[in-house]
mmCIF file of C-alpha atoms in Angstrom:
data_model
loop_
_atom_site.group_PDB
_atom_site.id
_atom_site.type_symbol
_atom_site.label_atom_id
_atom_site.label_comp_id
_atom_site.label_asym_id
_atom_site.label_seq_id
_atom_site.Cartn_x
_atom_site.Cartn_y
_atom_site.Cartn_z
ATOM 1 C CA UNK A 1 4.505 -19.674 12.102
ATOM 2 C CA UNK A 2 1.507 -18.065 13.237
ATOM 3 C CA UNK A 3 -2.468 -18.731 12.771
ATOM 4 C CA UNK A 4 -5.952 -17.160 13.004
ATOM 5 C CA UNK A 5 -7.747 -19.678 15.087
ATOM 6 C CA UNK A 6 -11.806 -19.806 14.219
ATOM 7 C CA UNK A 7 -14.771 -22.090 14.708
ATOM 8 C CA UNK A 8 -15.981 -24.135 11.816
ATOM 9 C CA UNK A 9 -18.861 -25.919 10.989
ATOM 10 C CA UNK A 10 -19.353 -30.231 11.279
ATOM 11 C CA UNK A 11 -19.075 -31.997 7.877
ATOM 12 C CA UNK A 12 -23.091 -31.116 7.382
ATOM 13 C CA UNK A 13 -21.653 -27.282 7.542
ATOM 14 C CA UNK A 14 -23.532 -26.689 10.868
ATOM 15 C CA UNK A 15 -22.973 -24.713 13.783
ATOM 16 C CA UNK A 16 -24.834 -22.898 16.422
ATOM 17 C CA UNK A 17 -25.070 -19.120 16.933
ATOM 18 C CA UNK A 18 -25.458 -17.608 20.430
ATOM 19 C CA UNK A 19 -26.332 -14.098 21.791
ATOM 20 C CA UNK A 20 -26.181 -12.948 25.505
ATOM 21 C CA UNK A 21 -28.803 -13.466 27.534
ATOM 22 C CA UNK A 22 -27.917 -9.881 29.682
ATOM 23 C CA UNK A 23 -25.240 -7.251 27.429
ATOM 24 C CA UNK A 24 -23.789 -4.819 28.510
ATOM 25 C CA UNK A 25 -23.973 -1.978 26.502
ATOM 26 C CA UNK A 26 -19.753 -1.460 25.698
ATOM 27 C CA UNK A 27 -18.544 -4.243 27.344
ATOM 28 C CA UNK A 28 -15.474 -5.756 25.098
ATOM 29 C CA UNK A 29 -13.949 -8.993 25.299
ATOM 30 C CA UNK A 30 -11.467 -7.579 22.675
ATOM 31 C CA UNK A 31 -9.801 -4.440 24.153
ATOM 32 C CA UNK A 32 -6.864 -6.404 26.160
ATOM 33 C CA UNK A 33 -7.615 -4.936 29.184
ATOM 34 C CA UNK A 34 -8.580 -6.828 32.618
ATOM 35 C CA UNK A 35 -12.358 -6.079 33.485
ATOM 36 C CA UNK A 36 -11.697 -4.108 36.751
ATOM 37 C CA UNK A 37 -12.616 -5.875 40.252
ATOM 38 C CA UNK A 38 -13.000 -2.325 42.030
ATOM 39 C CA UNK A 39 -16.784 -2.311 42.992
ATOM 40 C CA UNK A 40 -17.047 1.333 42.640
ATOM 41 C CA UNK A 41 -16.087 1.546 39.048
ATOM 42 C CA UNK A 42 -19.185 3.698 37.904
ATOM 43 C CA UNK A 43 -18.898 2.073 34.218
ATOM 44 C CA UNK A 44 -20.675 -1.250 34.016
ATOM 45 C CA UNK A 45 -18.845 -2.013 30.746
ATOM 46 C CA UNK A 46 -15.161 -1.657 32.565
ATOM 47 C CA UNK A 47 -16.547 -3.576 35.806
ATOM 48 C CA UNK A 48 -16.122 -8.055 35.557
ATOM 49 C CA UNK A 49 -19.054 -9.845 34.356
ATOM 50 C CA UNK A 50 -21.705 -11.123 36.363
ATOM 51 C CA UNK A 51 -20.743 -14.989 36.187
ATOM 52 C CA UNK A 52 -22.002 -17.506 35.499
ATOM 53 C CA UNK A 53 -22.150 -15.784 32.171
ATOM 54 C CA UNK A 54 -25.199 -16.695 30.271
ATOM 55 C CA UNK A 55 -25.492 -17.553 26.377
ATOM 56 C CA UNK A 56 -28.460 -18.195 24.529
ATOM 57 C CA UNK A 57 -28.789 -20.451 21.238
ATOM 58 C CA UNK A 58 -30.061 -17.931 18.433
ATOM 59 C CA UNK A 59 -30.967 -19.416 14.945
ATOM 60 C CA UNK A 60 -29.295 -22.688 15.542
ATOM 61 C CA UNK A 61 -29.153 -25.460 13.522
ATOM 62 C CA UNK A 62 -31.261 -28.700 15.089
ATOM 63 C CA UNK A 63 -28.281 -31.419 15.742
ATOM 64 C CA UNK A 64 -25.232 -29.335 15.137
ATOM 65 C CA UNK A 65 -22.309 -30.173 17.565
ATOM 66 C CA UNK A 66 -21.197 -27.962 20.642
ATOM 67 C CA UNK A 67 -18.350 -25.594 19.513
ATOM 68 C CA UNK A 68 -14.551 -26.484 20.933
ATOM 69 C CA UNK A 69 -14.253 -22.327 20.336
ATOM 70 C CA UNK A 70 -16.638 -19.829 19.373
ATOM 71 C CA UNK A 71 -15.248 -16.048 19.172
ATOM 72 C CA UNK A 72 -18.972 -14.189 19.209
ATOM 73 C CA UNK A 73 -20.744 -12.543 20.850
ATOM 74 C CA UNK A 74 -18.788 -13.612 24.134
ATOM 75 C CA UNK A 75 -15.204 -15.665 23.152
ATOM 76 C CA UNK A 76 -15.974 -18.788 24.360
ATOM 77 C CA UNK A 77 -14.002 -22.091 25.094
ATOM 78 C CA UNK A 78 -14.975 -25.626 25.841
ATOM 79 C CA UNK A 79 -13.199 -27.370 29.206
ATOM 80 C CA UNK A 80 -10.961 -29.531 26.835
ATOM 81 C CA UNK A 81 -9.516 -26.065 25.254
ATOM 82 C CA UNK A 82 -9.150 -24.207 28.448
ATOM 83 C CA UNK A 83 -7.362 -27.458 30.122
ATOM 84 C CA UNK A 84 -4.766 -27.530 26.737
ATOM 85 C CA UNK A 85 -4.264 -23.795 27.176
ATOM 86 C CA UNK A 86 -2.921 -23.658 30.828
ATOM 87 C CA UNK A 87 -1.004 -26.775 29.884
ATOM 88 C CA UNK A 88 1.135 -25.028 27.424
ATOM 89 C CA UNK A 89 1.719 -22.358 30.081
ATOM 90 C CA UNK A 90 -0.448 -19.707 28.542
ATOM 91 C CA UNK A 91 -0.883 -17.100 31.063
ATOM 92 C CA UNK A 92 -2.402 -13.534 29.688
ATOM 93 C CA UNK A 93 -5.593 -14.718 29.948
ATOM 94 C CA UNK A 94 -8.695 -14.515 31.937
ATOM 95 C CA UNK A 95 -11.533 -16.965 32.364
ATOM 96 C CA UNK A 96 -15.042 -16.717 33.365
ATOM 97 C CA UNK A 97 -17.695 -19.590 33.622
ATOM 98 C CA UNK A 98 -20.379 -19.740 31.178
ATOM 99 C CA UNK A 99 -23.426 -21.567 30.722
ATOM 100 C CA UNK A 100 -25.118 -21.966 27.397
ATOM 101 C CA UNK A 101 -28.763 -22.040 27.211
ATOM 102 C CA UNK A 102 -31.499 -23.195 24.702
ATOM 103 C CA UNK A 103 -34.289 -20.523 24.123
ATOM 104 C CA UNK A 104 -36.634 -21.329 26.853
ATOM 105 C CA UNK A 105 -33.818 -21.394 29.279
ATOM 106 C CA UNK A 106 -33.139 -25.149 29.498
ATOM 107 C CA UNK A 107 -29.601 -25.268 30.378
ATOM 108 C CA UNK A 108 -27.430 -27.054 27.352
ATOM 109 C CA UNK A 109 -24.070 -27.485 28.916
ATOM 110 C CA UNK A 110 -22.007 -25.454 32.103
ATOM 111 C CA UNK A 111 -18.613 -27.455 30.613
ATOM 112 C CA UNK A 112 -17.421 -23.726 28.553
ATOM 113 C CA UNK A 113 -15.664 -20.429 30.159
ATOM 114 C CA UNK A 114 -15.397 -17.182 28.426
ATOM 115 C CA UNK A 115 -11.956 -15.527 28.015
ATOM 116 C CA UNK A 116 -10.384 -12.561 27.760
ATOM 117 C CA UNK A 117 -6.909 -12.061 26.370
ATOM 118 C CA UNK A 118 -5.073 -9.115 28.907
ATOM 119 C CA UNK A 119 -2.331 -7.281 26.304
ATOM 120 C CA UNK A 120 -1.453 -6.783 22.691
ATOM 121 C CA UNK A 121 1.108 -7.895 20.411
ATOM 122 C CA UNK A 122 1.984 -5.472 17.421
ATOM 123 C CA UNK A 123 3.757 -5.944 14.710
ATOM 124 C CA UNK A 124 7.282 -6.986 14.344
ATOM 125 C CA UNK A 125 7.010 -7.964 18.026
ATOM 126 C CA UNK A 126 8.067 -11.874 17.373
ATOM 127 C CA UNK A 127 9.182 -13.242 20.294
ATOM 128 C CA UNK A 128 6.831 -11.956 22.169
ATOM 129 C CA UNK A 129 4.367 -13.806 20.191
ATOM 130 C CA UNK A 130 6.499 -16.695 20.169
ATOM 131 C CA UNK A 131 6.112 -16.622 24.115
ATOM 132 C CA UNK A 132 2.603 -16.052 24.270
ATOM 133 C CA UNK A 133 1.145 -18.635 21.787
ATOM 134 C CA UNK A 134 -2.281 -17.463 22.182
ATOM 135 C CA UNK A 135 -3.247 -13.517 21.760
ATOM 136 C CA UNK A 136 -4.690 -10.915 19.948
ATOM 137 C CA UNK A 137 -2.635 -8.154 17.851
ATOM 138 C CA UNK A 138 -3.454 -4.225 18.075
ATOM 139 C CA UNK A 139 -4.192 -3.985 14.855
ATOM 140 C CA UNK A 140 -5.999 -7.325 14.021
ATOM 141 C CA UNK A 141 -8.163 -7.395 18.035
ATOM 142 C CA UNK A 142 -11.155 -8.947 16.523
ATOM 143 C CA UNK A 143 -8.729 -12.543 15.595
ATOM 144 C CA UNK A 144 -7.123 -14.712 18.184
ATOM 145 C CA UNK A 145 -3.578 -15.587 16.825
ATOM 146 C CA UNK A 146 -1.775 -18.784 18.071
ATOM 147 C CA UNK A 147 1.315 -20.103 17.691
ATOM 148 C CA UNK A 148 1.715 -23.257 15.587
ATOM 149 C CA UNK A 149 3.193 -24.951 18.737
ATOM 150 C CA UNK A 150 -0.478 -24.267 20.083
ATOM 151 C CA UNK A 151 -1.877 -25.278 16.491
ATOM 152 C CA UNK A 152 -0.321 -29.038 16.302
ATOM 153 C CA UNK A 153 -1.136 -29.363 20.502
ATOM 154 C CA UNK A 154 -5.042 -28.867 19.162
ATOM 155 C CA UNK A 155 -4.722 -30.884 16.564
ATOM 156 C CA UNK A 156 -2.669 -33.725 18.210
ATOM 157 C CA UNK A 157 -5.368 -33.703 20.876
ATOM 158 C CA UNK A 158 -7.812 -33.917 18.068
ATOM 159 C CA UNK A 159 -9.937 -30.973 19.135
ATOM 160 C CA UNK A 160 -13.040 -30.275 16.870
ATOM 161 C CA UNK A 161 -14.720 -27.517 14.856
ATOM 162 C CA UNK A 162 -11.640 -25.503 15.237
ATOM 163 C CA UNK A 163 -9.636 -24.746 11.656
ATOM 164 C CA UNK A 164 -6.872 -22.199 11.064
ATOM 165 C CA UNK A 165 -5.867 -19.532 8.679
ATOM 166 C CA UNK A 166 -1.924 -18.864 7.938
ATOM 167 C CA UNK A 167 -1.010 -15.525 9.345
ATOM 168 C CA UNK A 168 1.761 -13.648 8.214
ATOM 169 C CA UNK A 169 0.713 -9.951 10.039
ATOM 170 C CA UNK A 170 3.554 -10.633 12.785
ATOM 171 C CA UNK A 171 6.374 -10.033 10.897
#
């Protein structure tokens, strides 16, 4: 079986919003390609991030919790997600540190890394799937799918804010 992974609110339905403190105009996190290294790649949108990568709070709620996984406007990860991901040997993925920031630039927490998923699964491709556990499909880019051996890990770990939708676009 196969899930849409997604943040979710705390029991008070809360959750915090962010927005980049520097975009680039173009830059995707969804397009499965590596950001290229090469310093004279003329397009700042192909070219890697300037890290530490910087996220604002926008509109937040006062109180809500720090998100385990937040999938706008950067994808974003806390340390206890990224260390259960490279346990379960998940490897077409890249990281980049972030920090997240409150509005007048007091810095909230340096514990989250943005990622970047490197390939596409389509459909009817199950074993490859199966093998990757966490990715994104060609047609559905915008959702990170995981396998439900990756689902029960997160819960058994008893990660937060994270729920999950059945997915049946695999197959």
């Amino acid at each position: 079986m196969f899930y849409i992974m997604d943040s979710d609110t705390d029991a008070k339905g809360k959750m915090h919003s962010f927005k980049l403190k520097n975009p680039v105009r173009g830059m995707s996190w969804t397009d499965g390609l590596e950001f290229s290294t090469d310093p004279s790649e003329k397009y700042a949108h192909k070219r890697l991030p300037e890290t530490p990568i910087h996220l604002i709070f926008q509109k937040s709620p006062q109180h809500a919790p720090l998100p385990s996984f937040d999938g706008t406007p950067v994808p974003i990860l806390n340390h206890r997600m990224k260390e259960i991901i490279l346990l379960m040997g998940i490897v077409d993925i890249n990281f980049y540190p972030v920090i997240l920031e409150s509005q007048s630039g007091e810095i909230i927490s340096d514990e989250y890394q943005a990622f970047k998923t490197i390939g596409f699964v389509d459909q009817g491709e199950v074993d490859l799937a199966a093998k990757k556990m966490f990715f994104r499909m060609r047609d559905h880019n915008t959702e990170i799918i995981v396998h439900e051996k990756l689902k029960k890990k997160i819960e058994k770990e008893k990660i937060p804010l994270i729920q999950f939708f059945s997915f049946s676009g695999i197959y």
